[in-house]
């Protein structure tokens, strides 16, 4: 399922226009992004939790030359599914 399919699904199930469903989906995604950018987490009960994970700086190797390189620390988005979502799949 891609974004267009998801918008169609939302519009059909919520009985709203595709334009309104698209705006609602965009608003949800921007809300999650802005909260994660501030270092917070977003919990949707029954669905899951979006949070920020920190990856420490490390040393890696350039595969072409074998030379050691430094890889910067990074923040990564993380999703932990909720119990209801896990149960729906099993």
mmCIF file of N, CA, C and O in Angstrom:
data_model
loop_
_atom_site.group_PDB
_atom_site.id
_atom_site.type_symbol
_atom_site.label_atom_id
_atom_site.label_comp_id
_atom_site.label_asym_id
_atom_site.label_seq_id
_atom_site.Cartn_x
_atom_site.Cartn_y
_atom_site.Cartn_z
ATOM 1 N N UNK A 1 0.861 -1.178 0.000
ATOM 2 C CA UNK A 1 0.000 0.000 0.000
ATOM 3 C C UNK A 1 0.902 1.234 0.000
ATOM 4 O O UNK A 1 1.813 1.335 0.806
ATOM 5 N N UNK A 2 0.638 2.150 -0.907
ATOM 6 C CA UNK A 2 1.383 3.402 -0.930
ATOM 7 C C UNK A 2 0.506 4.539 -0.394
ATOM 8 O O UNK A 2 -0.617 4.306 0.047
ATOM 9 N N UNK A 3 1.020 5.755 -0.430
ATOM 10 C CA UNK A 3 0.301 6.887 0.154
ATOM 11 C C UNK A 3 -1.049 7.115 -0.534
ATOM 12 O O UNK A 3 -2.058 7.377 0.137
ATOM 13 N N UNK A 4 -1.089 6.995 -1.852
ATOM 14 C CA UNK A 4 -2.338 7.194 -2.587
ATOM 15 C C UNK A 4 -3.383 6.159 -2.181
ATOM 16 O O UNK A 4 -4.556 6.488 -1.971
ATOM 17 N N UNK A 5 -2.960 4.906 -2.062
ATOM 18 C CA UNK A 5 -3.885 3.846 -1.634
ATOM 19 C C UNK A 5 -4.401 4.114 -0.222
ATOM 20 O O UNK A 5 -5.575 3.887 0.071
ATOM 21 N N UNK A 6 -3.507 4.576 0.652
ATOM 22 C CA UNK A 6 -3.900 4.873 2.028
ATOM 23 C C UNK A 6 -4.911 6.023 2.071
ATOM 24 O O UNK A 6 -5.891 5.965 2.809
ATOM 25 N N UNK A 7 -4.690 7.047 1.265
ATOM 26 C CA UNK A 7 -5.622 8.179 1.207
ATOM 27 C C UNK A 7 -6.995 7.701 0.727
ATOM 28 O O UNK A 7 -8.030 8.077 1.292
ATOM 29 N N UNK A 8 -7.024 6.844 -0.295
ATOM 30 C CA UNK A 8 -8.296 6.308 -0.790
ATOM 31 C C UNK A 8 -8.999 5.484 0.293
ATOM 32 O O UNK A 8 -10.214 5.583 0.464
ATOM 33 N N UNK A 9 -8.236 4.696 1.025
ATOM 34 C CA UNK A 9 -8.797 3.878 2.096
ATOM 35 C C UNK A 9 -9.396 4.752 3.205
ATOM 36 O O UNK A 9 -10.509 4.497 3.677
ATOM 37 N N UNK A 10 -8.665 5.790 3.596
ATOM 38 C CA UNK A 10 -9.145 6.707 4.635
ATOM 39 C C UNK A 10 -10.420 7.401 4.170
ATOM 40 O O UNK A 10 -11.402 7.498 4.909
ATOM 41 N N UNK A 11 -10.404 7.899 2.927
ATOM 42 C CA UNK A 11 -11.568 8.617 2.391
ATOM 43 C C UNK A 11 -12.806 7.722 2.358
ATOM 44 O O UNK A 11 -13.904 8.150 2.731
ATOM 45 N N UNK A 12 -12.618 6.482 1.949
ATOM 46 C CA UNK A 12 -13.749 5.552 1.848
ATOM 47 C C UNK A 12 -14.296 5.206 3.236
ATOM 48 O O UNK A 12 -15.504 5.250 3.463
ATOM 49 N N UNK A 13 -13.421 4.857 4.174
ATOM 50 C CA UNK A 13 -13.870 4.423 5.500
ATOM 51 C C UNK A 13 -14.388 5.564 6.366
ATOM 52 O O UNK A 13 -15.251 5.348 7.214
ATOM 53 N N UNK A 14 -13.867 6.774 6.177
ATOM 54 C CA UNK A 14 -14.306 7.912 6.985
ATOM 55 C C UNK A 14 -15.409 8.705 6.292
ATOM 56 O O UNK A 14 -15.898 9.690 6.843
ATOM 57 N N UNK A 15 -15.761 8.298 5.073
ATOM 58 C CA UNK A 15 -16.801 8.971 4.296
ATOM 59 C C UNK A 15 -16.493 10.459 4.127
ATOM 60 O O UNK A 15 -17.332 11.321 4.390
ATOM 61 N N UNK A 16 -15.246 10.742 3.714
ATOM 62 C CA UNK A 16 -14.821 12.119 3.415
ATOM 63 C C UNK A 16 -14.177 12.124 2.041
ATOM 64 O O UNK A 16 -13.915 11.063 1.462
ATOM 65 N N UNK A 17 -13.900 13.311 1.532
ATOM 66 C CA UNK A 17 -13.290 13.410 0.205
ATOM 67 C C UNK A 17 -11.828 12.989 0.264
ATOM 68 O O UNK A 17 -11.201 12.981 1.328
ATOM 69 N N UNK A 18 -11.291 12.638 -0.914
ATOM 70 C CA UNK A 18 -9.879 12.262 -0.977
ATOM 71 C C UNK A 18 -8.992 13.440 -0.609
ATOM 72 O O UNK A 18 -7.941 13.259 0.014
ATOM 73 N N UNK A 19 -9.403 14.649 -0.967
ATOM 74 C CA UNK A 19 -8.624 15.840 -0.633
ATOM 75 C C UNK A 19 -8.538 16.020 0.880
ATOM 76 O O UNK A 19 -7.471 16.290 1.435
ATOM 77 N N UNK A 20 -9.673 15.838 1.558
ATOM 78 C CA UNK A 20 -9.695 15.966 3.018
ATOM 79 C C UNK A 20 -8.877 14.856 3.671
ATOM 80 O O UNK A 20 -8.154 15.090 4.641
ATOM 81 N N UNK A 21 -8.969 13.649 3.132
ATOM 82 C CA UNK A 21 -8.187 12.528 3.665
ATOM 83 C C UNK A 21 -6.695 12.777 3.466
ATOM 84 O O UNK A 21 -5.891 12.485 4.357
ATOM 85 N N UNK A 22 -6.319 13.341 2.320
ATOM 86 C CA UNK A 22 -4.920 13.661 2.059
ATOM 87 C C UNK A 22 -4.397 14.708 3.031
ATOM 88 O O UNK A 22 -3.280 14.593 3.548
ATOM 89 N N UNK A 23 -5.217 15.735 3.286
ATOM 90 C CA UNK A 23 -4.807 16.772 4.249
ATOM 91 C C UNK A 23 -4.683 16.193 5.656
ATOM 92 O O UNK A 23 -3.751 16.536 6.396
ATOM 93 N N UNK A 24 -5.594 15.306 6.025
ATOM 94 C CA UNK A 24 -5.540 14.688 7.355
ATOM 95 C C UNK A 24 -4.284 13.825 7.497
ATOM 96 O O UNK A 24 -3.604 13.879 8.527
ATOM 97 N N UNK A 25 -3.962 13.054 6.473
ATOM 98 C CA UNK A 25 -2.761 12.217 6.514
ATOM 99 C C UNK A 25 -1.500 13.074 6.580
ATOM 100 O O UNK A 25 -0.583 12.788 7.358
ATOM 101 N N UNK A 26 -1.458 14.147 5.788
ATOM 102 C CA UNK A 26 -0.305 15.061 5.818
ATOM 103 C C UNK A 26 -0.162 15.717 7.186
ATOM 104 O O UNK A 26 0.953 15.882 7.694
ATOM 105 N N UNK A 27 -1.285 16.076 7.806
ATOM 106 C CA UNK A 27 -1.254 16.692 9.134
ATOM 107 C C UNK A 27 -0.731 15.699 10.170
ATOM 108 O O UNK A 27 0.065 16.067 11.044
ATOM 109 N N UNK A 28 -1.143 14.450 10.071
ATOM 110 C CA UNK A 28 -0.659 13.414 10.987
ATOM 111 C C UNK A 28 0.849 13.241 10.838
ATOM 112 O O UNK A 28 1.585 13.228 11.831
ATOM 113 N N UNK A 29 1.304 13.116 9.597
ATOM 114 C CA UNK A 29 2.739 12.906 9.363
ATOM 115 C C UNK A 29 3.575 14.101 9.820
ATOM 116 O O UNK A 29 4.635 13.925 10.422
ATOM 117 N N UNK A 30 3.095 15.320 9.582
ATOM 118 C CA UNK A 30 3.868 16.492 10.010
ATOM 119 C C UNK A 30 3.872 16.602 11.530
ATOM 120 O O UNK A 30 4.881 17.005 12.127
ATOM 121 N N UNK A 31 2.783 16.210 12.185
ATOM 122 C CA UNK A 31 2.741 16.217 13.646
ATOM 123 C C UNK A 31 3.724 15.224 14.245
ATOM 124 O O UNK A 31 4.428 15.528 15.210
ATOM 125 N N UNK A 32 3.784 14.037 13.665
ATOM 126 C CA UNK A 32 4.732 13.021 14.140
ATOM 127 C C UNK A 32 6.163 13.506 13.917
ATOM 128 O O UNK A 32 7.001 13.422 14.821
ATOM 129 N N UNK A 33 6.446 14.047 12.728
ATOM 130 C CA UNK A 33 7.802 14.541 12.421
ATOM 131 C C UNK A 33 8.237 15.638 13.375
ATOM 132 O O UNK A 33 9.349 15.612 13.897
ATOM 133 N N UNK A 34 7.361 16.616 13.605
ATOM 134 C CA UNK A 34 7.740 17.741 14.470
ATOM 135 C C UNK A 34 7.946 17.292 15.910
ATOM 136 O O UNK A 34 8.857 17.769 16.590
ATOM 137 N N UNK A 35 7.131 16.357 16.383
ATOM 138 C CA UNK A 35 7.302 15.848 17.743
ATOM 139 C C UNK A 35 8.602 15.072 17.874
ATOM 140 O O UNK A 35 9.347 15.249 18.846
ATOM 141 N N UNK A 36 8.914 14.238 16.887
ATOM 142 C CA UNK A 36 10.161 13.478 16.926
ATOM 143 C C UNK A 36 11.373 14.401 16.816
ATOM 144 O O UNK A 36 12.404 14.170 17.454
ATOM 145 N N UNK A 37 11.242 15.448 16.020
ATOM 146 C CA UNK A 37 12.340 16.402 15.854
ATOM 147 C C UNK A 37 12.672 17.087 17.180
ATOM 148 O O UNK A 37 13.828 17.387 17.461
ATOM 149 N N UNK A 38 11.651 17.301 18.016
ATOM 150 C CA UNK A 38 11.850 17.911 19.333
ATOM 151 C C UNK A 38 12.349 16.896 20.354
ATOM 152 O O UNK A 38 12.602 17.246 21.505
ATOM 153 N N UNK A 39 12.452 15.620 19.965
ATOM 154 C CA UNK A 39 12.941 14.594 20.872
ATOM 155 C C UNK A 39 11.848 13.866 21.628
ATOM 156 O O UNK A 39 12.128 13.037 22.479
ATOM 157 N N UNK A 40 10.598 14.151 21.312
ATOM 158 C CA UNK A 40 9.480 13.509 21.996
ATOM 159 C C UNK A 40 9.104 12.188 21.350
ATOM 160 O O UNK A 40 9.779 11.704 20.439
ATOM 161 N N UNK A 41 8.015 11.610 21.814
ATOM 162 C CA UNK A 41 7.502 10.382 21.220
ATOM 163 C C UNK A 41 5.999 10.535 21.004
ATOM 164 O O UNK A 41 5.346 11.340 21.662
ATOM 165 N N UNK A 42 5.470 9.762 20.058
ATOM 166 C CA UNK A 42 4.042 9.796 19.743
ATOM 167 C C UNK A 42 3.486 8.401 19.987
ATOM 168 O O UNK A 42 3.949 7.431 19.381
ATOM 169 N N UNK A 43 2.514 8.287 20.875
ATOM 170 C CA UNK A 43 1.907 7.002 21.191
ATOM 171 C C UNK A 43 0.463 6.981 20.707
ATOM 172 O O UNK A 43 -0.331 7.832 21.094
ATOM 173 N N UNK A 44 0.167 6.038 19.852
ATOM 174 C CA UNK A 44 -1.197 5.818 19.376
ATOM 175 C C UNK A 44 -1.653 4.503 20.002
ATOM 176 O O UNK A 44 -1.215 3.427 19.583
ATOM 177 N N UNK A 45 -2.479 4.595 21.030
ATOM 178 C CA UNK A 45 -2.893 3.424 21.791
ATOM 179 C C UNK A 45 -3.525 2.396 20.862
ATOM 180 O O UNK A 45 -4.393 2.721 20.058
ATOM 181 N N UNK A 46 -3.050 1.173 20.956
ATOM 182 C CA UNK A 46 -3.547 0.096 20.116
ATOM 183 C C UNK A 46 -2.790 -0.039 18.811
ATOM 184 O O UNK A 46 -2.883 -1.067 18.143
ATOM 185 N N UNK A 47 -2.047 0.976 18.417
ATOM 186 C CA UNK A 47 -1.295 0.927 17.159
ATOM 187 C C UNK A 47 0.195 0.807 17.424
ATOM 188 O O UNK A 47 0.840 -0.118 16.963
ATOM 189 N N UNK A 48 0.761 1.762 18.164
ATOM 190 C CA UNK A 48 2.180 1.693 18.458
ATOM 191 C C UNK A 48 2.745 3.035 18.879
ATOM 192 O O UNK A 48 2.011 4.009 19.034
ATOM 193 N N UNK A 49 4.068 3.067 19.042
ATOM 194 C CA UNK A 49 4.756 4.258 19.505
ATOM 195 C C UNK A 49 5.889 4.619 18.551
ATOM 196 O O UNK A 49 6.694 3.758 18.192
ATOM 197 N N UNK A 50 5.915 5.872 18.153
ATOM 198 C CA UNK A 50 7.017 6.414 17.367
ATOM 199 C C UNK A 50 7.942 7.131 18.343
ATOM 200 O O UNK A 50 7.481 7.918 19.163
ATOM 201 N N UNK A 51 9.244 6.857 18.265
ATOM 202 C CA UNK A 51 10.205 7.481 19.170
ATOM 203 C C UNK A 51 11.503 7.734 18.419
ATOM 204 O O UNK A 51 11.672 7.307 17.273
ATOM 205 N N UNK A 52 12.421 8.428 19.088
ATOM 206 C CA UNK A 52 13.730 8.722 18.509
ATOM 207 C C UNK A 52 14.770 7.846 19.195
ATOM 208 O O UNK A 52 14.826 7.784 20.418
ATOM 209 N N UNK A 53 15.570 7.156 18.391
ATOM 210 C CA UNK A 53 16.676 6.357 18.921
ATOM 211 C C UNK A 53 17.973 7.066 18.547
ATOM 212 O O UNK A 53 18.080 7.663 17.475
ATOM 213 N N UNK A 54 18.939 7.018 19.437
ATOM 214 C CA UNK A 54 20.231 7.648 19.169
ATOM 215 C C UNK A 54 21.254 6.570 18.853
ATOM 216 O O UNK A 54 21.365 5.584 19.568
ATOM 217 N N UNK A 55 21.978 6.776 17.760
ATOM 218 C CA UNK A 55 23.046 5.860 17.382
ATOM 219 C C UNK A 55 24.363 6.573 17.625
ATOM 220 O O UNK A 55 24.575 7.689 17.136
ATOM 221 N N UNK A 56 25.246 5.956 18.369
ATOM 222 C CA UNK A 56 26.521 6.574 18.738
ATOM 223 C C UNK A 56 27.456 6.654 17.534
ATOM 224 O O UNK A 56 27.319 5.900 16.562
ATOM 225 N N UNK A 57 28.411 7.559 17.618
ATOM 226 C CA UNK A 57 29.444 7.661 16.587
ATOM 227 C C UNK A 57 30.273 6.380 16.616
ATOM 228 O O UNK A 57 30.439 5.754 17.670
ATOM 229 N N UNK A 58 30.766 5.987 15.453
ATOM 230 C CA UNK A 58 31.553 4.755 15.389
ATOM 231 C C UNK A 58 32.561 4.822 14.257
ATOM 232 O O UNK A 58 32.513 5.717 13.422
ATOM 233 N N UNK A 59 33.438 3.853 14.236
ATOM 234 C CA UNK A 59 34.432 3.764 13.178
ATOM 235 C C UNK A 59 34.007 2.685 12.203
ATOM 236 O O UNK A 59 33.638 1.586 12.608
ATOM 237 N N UNK A 60 34.053 3.012 10.927
ATOM 238 C CA UNK A 60 33.693 2.047 9.890
ATOM 239 C C UNK A 60 34.840 1.899 8.915
ATOM 240 O O UNK A 60 35.925 2.451 9.122
ATOM 241 N N UNK A 61 34.632 1.159 7.867
ATOM 242 C CA UNK A 61 35.660 0.950 6.844
ATOM 243 C C UNK A 61 35.102 1.305 5.477
ATOM 244 O O UNK A 61 33.973 0.955 5.149
ATOM 245 N N UNK A 62 35.928 1.977 4.684
ATOM 246 C CA UNK A 62 35.576 2.244 3.302
ATOM 247 C C UNK A 62 35.739 0.921 2.558
ATOM 248 O O UNK A 62 36.843 0.377 2.514
ATOM 249 N N UNK A 63 34.666 0.372 1.972
ATOM 250 C CA UNK A 63 34.777 -0.945 1.339
ATOM 251 C C UNK A 63 35.704 -0.947 0.123
ATOM 252 O O UNK A 63 36.263 -1.976 -0.228
ATOM 253 N N UNK A 64 35.872 0.187 -0.505
ATOM 254 C CA UNK A 64 36.711 0.249 -1.703
ATOM 255 C C UNK A 64 38.197 0.232 -1.351
ATOM 256 O O UNK A 64 38.983 -0.449 -2.003
ATOM 257 N N UNK A 65 38.571 0.996 -0.303
ATOM 258 C CA UNK A 65 39.996 1.134 0.025
ATOM 259 C C UNK A 65 40.399 0.409 1.300
ATOM 260 O O UNK A 65 41.585 0.200 1.545
ATOM 261 N N UNK A 66 39.417 0.052 2.139
ATOM 262 C CA UNK A 66 39.733 -0.589 3.403
ATOM 263 C C UNK A 66 40.163 0.397 4.472
ATOM 264 O O UNK A 66 40.489 0.027 5.593
ATOM 265 N N UNK A 67 40.149 1.677 4.134
ATOM 266 C CA UNK A 67 40.580 2.730 5.055
ATOM 267 C C UNK A 67 39.522 2.968 6.136
ATOM 268 O O UNK A 67 38.324 2.910 5.867
ATOM 269 N N UNK A 68 39.976 3.212 7.364
ATOM 270 C CA UNK A 68 39.061 3.482 8.479
ATOM 271 C C UNK A 68 38.460 4.878 8.313
ATOM 272 O O UNK A 68 39.170 5.818 7.953
ATOM 273 N N UNK A 69 37.148 4.991 8.546
ATOM 274 C CA UNK A 69 36.474 6.290 8.477
ATOM 275 C C UNK A 69 35.632 6.473 9.728
ATOM 276 O O UNK A 69 35.220 5.492 10.351
ATOM 277 N N UNK A 70 35.379 7.719 10.068
ATOM 278 C CA UNK A 70 34.533 8.023 11.221
ATOM 279 C C UNK A 70 33.107 8.235 10.733
ATOM 280 O O UNK A 70 32.867 8.969 9.781
ATOM 281 N N UNK A 71 32.156 7.590 11.405
ATOM 282 C CA UNK A 71 30.734 7.741 11.091
ATOM 283 C C UNK A 71 30.124 8.537 12.237
ATOM 284 O O UNK A 71 30.261 8.166 13.402
ATOM 285 N N UNK A 72 29.479 9.657 11.887
ATOM 286 C CA UNK A 72 28.904 10.539 12.907
ATOM 287 C C UNK A 72 27.756 9.888 13.659
ATOM 288 O O UNK A 72 27.111 8.975 13.150
ATOM 289 N N UNK A 73 27.498 10.397 14.846
ATOM 290 C CA UNK A 73 26.333 9.974 15.619
ATOM 291 C C UNK A 73 25.080 10.427 14.870
ATOM 292 O O UNK A 73 25.115 11.407 14.124
ATOM 293 N N UNK A 74 24.002 9.707 15.060
ATOM 294 C CA UNK A 74 22.766 10.042 14.340
ATOM 295 C C UNK A 74 21.545 9.753 15.208
ATOM 296 O O UNK A 74 21.589 8.920 16.107
ATOM 297 N N UNK A 75 20.479 10.466 14.908
ATOM 298 C CA UNK A 75 19.176 10.202 15.514
ATOM 299 C C UNK A 75 18.339 9.487 14.469
ATOM 300 O O UNK A 75 18.290 9.903 13.317
ATOM 301 N N UNK A 76 17.660 8.421 14.875
ATOM 302 C CA UNK A 76 16.868 7.626 13.950
ATOM 303 C C UNK A 76 15.441 7.478 14.450
ATOM 304 O O UNK A 76 15.216 7.324 15.652
ATOM 305 N N UNK A 77 14.454 7.495 13.544
ATOM 306 C CA UNK A 77 13.082 7.231 13.972
ATOM 307 C C UNK A 77 12.922 5.739 14.262
ATOM 308 O O UNK A 77 13.517 4.894 13.595
ATOM 309 N N UNK A 78 12.142 5.431 15.277
ATOM 310 C CA UNK A 78 11.926 4.048 15.681
ATOM 311 C C UNK A 78 10.429 3.858 15.909
ATOM 312 O O UNK A 78 9.761 4.759 16.401
ATOM 313 N N UNK A 79 9.916 2.701 15.528
ATOM 314 C CA UNK A 79 8.505 2.381 15.744
ATOM 315 C C UNK A 79 8.414 1.087 16.531
ATOM 316 O O UNK A 79 9.034 0.083 16.181
ATOM 317 N N UNK A 80 7.634 1.103 17.601
ATOM 318 C CA UNK A 80 7.389 -0.091 18.402
ATOM 319 C C UNK A 80 5.892 -0.376 18.317
ATOM 320 O O UNK A 80 5.076 0.417 18.801
ATOM 321 N N UNK A 81 5.510 -1.499 17.706
ATOM 322 C CA UNK A 81 4.076 -1.793 17.559
ATOM 323 C C UNK A 81 3.409 -2.064 18.899
ATOM 324 O O UNK A 81 4.019 -2.587 19.821
ATOM 325 N N UNK A 82 2.135 -1.689 18.974
ATOM 326 C CA UNK A 82 1.342 -1.912 20.180
ATOM 327 C C UNK A 82 0.764 -3.323 20.206
ATOM 328 O O UNK A 82 0.768 -4.045 19.206
ATOM 329 N N UNK A 83 0.233 -3.705 21.344
ATOM 330 C CA UNK A 83 -0.306 -5.049 21.534
ATOM 331 C C UNK A 83 -1.449 -5.348 20.569
ATOM 332 O O UNK A 83 -1.511 -6.432 19.989
ATOM 333 N N UNK A 84 -2.356 -4.402 20.373
ATOM 334 C CA UNK A 84 -3.504 -4.642 19.490
ATOM 335 C C UNK A 84 -3.050 -4.887 18.050
ATOM 336 O O UNK A 84 -3.608 -5.740 17.359
ATOM 337 N N UNK A 85 -2.025 -4.176 17.598
ATOM 338 C CA UNK A 85 -1.505 -4.363 16.246
ATOM 339 C C UNK A 85 -0.846 -5.737 16.121
ATOM 340 O O UNK A 85 -1.064 -6.458 15.162
ATOM 341 N N UNK A 86 -0.081 -6.120 17.129
ATOM 342 C CA UNK A 86 0.558 -7.445 17.131
ATOM 343 C C UNK A 86 -0.498 -8.545 17.119
ATOM 344 O O UNK A 86 -0.388 -9.522 16.369
ATOM 345 N N UNK A 87 -1.520 -8.369 17.957
ATOM 346 C CA UNK A 87 -2.578 -9.378 18.038
ATOM 347 C C UNK A 87 -3.365 -9.489 16.737
ATOM 348 O O UNK A 87 -3.818 -10.574 16.354
ATOM 349 N N UNK A 88 -3.525 -8.377 16.029
ATOM 350 C CA UNK A 88 -4.269 -8.388 14.758
ATOM 351 C C UNK A 88 -3.536 -9.176 13.690
ATOM 352 O O UNK A 88 -4.157 -9.704 12.767
ATOM 353 N N UNK A 89 -2.232 -9.264 13.811
ATOM 354 C CA UNK A 89 -1.437 -9.969 12.806
ATOM 355 C C UNK A 89 -1.319 -11.462 13.092
ATOM 356 O O UNK A 89 -0.942 -12.231 12.205
ATOM 357 N N UNK A 90 -1.616 -11.858 14.287
ATOM 358 C CA UNK A 90 -1.466 -13.282 14.658
ATOM 359 C C UNK A 90 -2.798 -13.954 14.881
ATOM 360 O O UNK A 90 -3.792 -13.502 15.076
#
